Coordinates of C-alpha atoms in Angstrom, one line a residue:
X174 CA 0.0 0.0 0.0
X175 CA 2.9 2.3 0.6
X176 CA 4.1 1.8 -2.8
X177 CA 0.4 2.8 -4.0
X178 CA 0.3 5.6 -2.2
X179 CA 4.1 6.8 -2.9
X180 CA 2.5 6.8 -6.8
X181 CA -0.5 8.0 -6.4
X182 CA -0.5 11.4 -8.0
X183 CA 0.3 9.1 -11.0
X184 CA -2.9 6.8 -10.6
X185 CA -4.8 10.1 -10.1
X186 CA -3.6 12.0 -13.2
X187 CA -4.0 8.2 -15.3
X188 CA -7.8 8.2 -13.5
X189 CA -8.8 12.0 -14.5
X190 CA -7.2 11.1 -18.3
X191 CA -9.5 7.8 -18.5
X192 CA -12.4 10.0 -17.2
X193 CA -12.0 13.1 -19.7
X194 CA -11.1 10.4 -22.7
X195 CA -14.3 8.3 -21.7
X196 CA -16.8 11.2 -21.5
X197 CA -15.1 13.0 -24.7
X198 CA -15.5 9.6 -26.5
X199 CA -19.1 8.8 -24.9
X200 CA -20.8 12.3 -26.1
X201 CA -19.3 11.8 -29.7
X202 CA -20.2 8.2 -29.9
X203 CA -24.0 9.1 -28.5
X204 CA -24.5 12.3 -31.0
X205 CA -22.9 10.4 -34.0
X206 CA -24.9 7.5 -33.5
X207 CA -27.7 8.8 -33.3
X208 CA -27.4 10.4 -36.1
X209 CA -26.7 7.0 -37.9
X210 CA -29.7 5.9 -36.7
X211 CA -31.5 8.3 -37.8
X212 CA -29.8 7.8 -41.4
X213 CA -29.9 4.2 -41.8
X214 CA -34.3 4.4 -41.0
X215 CA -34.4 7.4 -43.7
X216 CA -36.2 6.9 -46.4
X217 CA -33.4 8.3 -48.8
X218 CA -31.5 5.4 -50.3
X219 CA -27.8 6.4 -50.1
X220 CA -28.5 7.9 -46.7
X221 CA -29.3 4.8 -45.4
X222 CA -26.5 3.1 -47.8
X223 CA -23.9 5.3 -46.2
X224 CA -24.8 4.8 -42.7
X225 CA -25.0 0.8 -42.7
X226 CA -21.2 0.9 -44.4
X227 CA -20.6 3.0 -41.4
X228 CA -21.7 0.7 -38.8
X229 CA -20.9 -2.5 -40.5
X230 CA -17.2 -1.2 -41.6
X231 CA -16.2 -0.3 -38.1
X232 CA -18.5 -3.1 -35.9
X233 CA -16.1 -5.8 -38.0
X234 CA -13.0 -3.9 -37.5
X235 CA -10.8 -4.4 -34.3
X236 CA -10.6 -1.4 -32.3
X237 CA -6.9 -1.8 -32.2
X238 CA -7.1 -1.6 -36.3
X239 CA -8.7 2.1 -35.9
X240 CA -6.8 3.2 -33.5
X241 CA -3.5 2.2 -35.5
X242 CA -5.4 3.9 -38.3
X243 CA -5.9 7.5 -36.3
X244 CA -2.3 7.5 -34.9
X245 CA 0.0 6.0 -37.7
X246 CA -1.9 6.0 -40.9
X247 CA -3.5 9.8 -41.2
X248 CA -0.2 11.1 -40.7
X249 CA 0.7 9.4 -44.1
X250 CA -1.7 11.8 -45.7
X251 CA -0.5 14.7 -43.4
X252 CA -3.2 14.3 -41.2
X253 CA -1.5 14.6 -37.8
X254 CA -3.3 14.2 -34.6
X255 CA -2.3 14.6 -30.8
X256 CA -2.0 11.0 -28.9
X257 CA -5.2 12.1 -26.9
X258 CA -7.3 13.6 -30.1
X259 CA -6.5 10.1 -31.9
X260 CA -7.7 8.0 -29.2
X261 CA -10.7 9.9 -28.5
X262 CA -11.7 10.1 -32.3
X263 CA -10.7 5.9 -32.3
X264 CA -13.3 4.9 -29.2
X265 CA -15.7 7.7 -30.2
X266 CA -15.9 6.4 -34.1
X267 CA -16.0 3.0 -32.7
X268 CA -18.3 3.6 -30.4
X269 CA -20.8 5.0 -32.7
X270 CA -21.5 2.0 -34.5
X271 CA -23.2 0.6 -31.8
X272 CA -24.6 3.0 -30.2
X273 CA -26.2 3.2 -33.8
X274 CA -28.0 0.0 -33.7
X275 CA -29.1 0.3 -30.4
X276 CA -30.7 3.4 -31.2
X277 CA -32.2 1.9 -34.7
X278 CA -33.6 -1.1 -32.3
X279 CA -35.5 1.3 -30.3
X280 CA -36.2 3.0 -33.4
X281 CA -37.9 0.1 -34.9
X282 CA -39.6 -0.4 -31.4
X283 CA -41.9 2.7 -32.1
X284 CA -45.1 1.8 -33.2
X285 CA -45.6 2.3 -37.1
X286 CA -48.6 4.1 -35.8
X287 CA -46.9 6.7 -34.3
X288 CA -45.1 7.7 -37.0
X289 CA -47.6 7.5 -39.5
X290 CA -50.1 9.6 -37.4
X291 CA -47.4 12.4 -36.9
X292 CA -46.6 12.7 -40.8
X293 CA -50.6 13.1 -41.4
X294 CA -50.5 16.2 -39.3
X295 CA -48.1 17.6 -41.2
X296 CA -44.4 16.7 -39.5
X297 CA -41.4 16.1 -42.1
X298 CA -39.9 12.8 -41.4
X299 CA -36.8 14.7 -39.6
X300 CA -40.0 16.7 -37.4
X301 CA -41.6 13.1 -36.7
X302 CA -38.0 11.5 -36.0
X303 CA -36.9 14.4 -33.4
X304 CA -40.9 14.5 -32.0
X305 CA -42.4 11.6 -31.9
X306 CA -39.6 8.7 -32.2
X307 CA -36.7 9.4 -30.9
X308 CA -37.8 10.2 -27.4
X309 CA -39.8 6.8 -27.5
X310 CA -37.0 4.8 -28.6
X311 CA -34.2 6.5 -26.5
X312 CA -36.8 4.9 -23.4
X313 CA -36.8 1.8 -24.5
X314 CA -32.8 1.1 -25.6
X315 CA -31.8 2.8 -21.8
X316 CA -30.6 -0.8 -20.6
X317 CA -27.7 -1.6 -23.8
X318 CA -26.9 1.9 -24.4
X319 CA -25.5 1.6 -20.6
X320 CA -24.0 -1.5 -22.0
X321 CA -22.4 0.3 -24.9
X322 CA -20.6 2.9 -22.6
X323 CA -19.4 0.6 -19.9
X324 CA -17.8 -1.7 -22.2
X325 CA -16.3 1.9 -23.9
X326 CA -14.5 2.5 -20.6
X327 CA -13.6 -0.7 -20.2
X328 CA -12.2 -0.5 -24.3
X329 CA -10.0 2.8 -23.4
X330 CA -7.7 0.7 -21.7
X331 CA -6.7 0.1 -25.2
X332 CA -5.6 3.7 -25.8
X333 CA -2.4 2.7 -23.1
X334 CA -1.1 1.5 -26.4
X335 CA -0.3 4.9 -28.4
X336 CA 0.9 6.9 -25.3
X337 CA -2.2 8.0 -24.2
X338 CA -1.4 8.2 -20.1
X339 CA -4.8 6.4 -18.7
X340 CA -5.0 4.0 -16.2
X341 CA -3.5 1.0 -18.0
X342 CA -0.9 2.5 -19.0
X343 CA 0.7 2.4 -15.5
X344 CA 1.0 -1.3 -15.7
X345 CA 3.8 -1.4 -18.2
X346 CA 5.6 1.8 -16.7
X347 CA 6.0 0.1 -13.3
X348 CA 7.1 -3.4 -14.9
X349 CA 10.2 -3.6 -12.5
X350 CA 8.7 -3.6 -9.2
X351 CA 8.3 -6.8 -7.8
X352 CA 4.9 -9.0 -7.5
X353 CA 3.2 -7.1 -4.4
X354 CA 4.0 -3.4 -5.6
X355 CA 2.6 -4.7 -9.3
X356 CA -0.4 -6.6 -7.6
X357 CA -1.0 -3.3 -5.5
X358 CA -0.9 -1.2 -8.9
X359 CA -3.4 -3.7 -10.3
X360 CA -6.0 -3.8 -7.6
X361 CA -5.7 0.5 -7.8
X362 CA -6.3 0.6 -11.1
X363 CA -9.4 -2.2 -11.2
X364 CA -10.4 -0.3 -7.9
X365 CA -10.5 3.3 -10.2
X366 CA -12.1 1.3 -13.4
X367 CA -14.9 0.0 -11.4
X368 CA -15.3 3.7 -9.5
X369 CA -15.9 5.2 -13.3
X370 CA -18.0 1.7 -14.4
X371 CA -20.2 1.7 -11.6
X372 CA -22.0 4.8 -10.7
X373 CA -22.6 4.4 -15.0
X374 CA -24.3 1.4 -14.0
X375 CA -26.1 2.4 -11.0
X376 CA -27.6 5.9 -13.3
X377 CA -28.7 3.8 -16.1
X378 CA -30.2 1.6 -13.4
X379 CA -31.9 4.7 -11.8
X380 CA -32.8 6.1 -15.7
X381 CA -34.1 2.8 -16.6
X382 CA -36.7 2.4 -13.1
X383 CA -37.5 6.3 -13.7
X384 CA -38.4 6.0 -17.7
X385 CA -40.3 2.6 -16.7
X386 CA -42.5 4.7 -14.0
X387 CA -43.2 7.3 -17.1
X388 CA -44.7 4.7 -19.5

């Protein structure tokens, strides 16, 4: 414990990067998504074309693949991005893909009804989609959406691998202390993982009860 606590302002600043990269990654994933969503149930052809290359390009892709891709292969086309930029881009892109198709399965959960009724009084699809649908299906796709972002936390662990400093990063820096000082590293950084993963779960437990009241 003393050699946790003789490195801790390292654990802290590897937490808060984790935290900032996470939430960075989350809102992009969540507003891009659902945008996708909203693309791949349009009734425009190459709208919907586009988006489902989207999701089905980077849902078959190994995240490792897109990061390598942000941090080594832009810069061949004088793309250059700061470690931290690349890595949010990478989880946020990523991320989006399914965030997509849960949205779309909540989407498709909407009675046909609904929508039909709300273009007879006049809405554009776009109205009827930001109206009527959306806040339907966002109620109903609470549970795997939570899913979605804790297994995006859980995924950042991959950006230790382009020298971005989050928490598993410290694993490799500290690779010469011996088996306690390592094990104590590895129980801090599980401990801070589960302090970001949890209280996710516990709000989208709370969202989920509160949206279930509201039906």
């Amino acid at each position: 414990m003393q050699f946790l606590a003789d490195n801790f302002d390292l654990l802290w600043d590897a937490f808060l990067t984790t935290l900032w990269l996470s939430f960075l990654a989350g809102v992009l994933a969540l507003v891009l998504g659902t945008l996708l969503a909203a693309a791949r149930v349009s009734p425009i052809p190459p709208l919907r074309g586009l988006a489902t290359f989207y999701v089905e390009a980077f849902r078959n892709t190994p995240l490792t693949v897109v990061f390598f891709f942000m941090i080594f292969g832009l810069p061949q086309i004088d793309f250059i991005l700061d470690f931290f930029t690349g890595a949010v881009l990478s989880l946020g892109l990523y991320t989006a893909a399914f965030v997509c198709e849960a949205v779309r399965s909540g989407i498709n959960a909407v009675s046909a009804g609904q929508a039909e009724a709300s273009r007879a009084i006049g809405l554009t699809f776009g109205q009827s989609l930001r109206e009527v649908v959306l806040p339907q299906a966002f109620r109903t796709v609470v549970p795997p959406l939570g899913n979605v972002f804790i297994a995006m936390v859980k995924n950042s662990s991959i950006a230790a691998g382009f020298a971005t400093s989050e928490l598993s990063s410290l694993l490799p820096r500290l690779v010469n202390a011996d088996a306690g000082e390592l094990t104590a590293v590895l129980l801090g950084v599980v401990v801070a993982y589960m302090v970001i993963t949890l209280p996710l779960a516990f709000a989208v437990n709370r969202i989920e009860r509160r949206v279930a009241i509201l039906r």
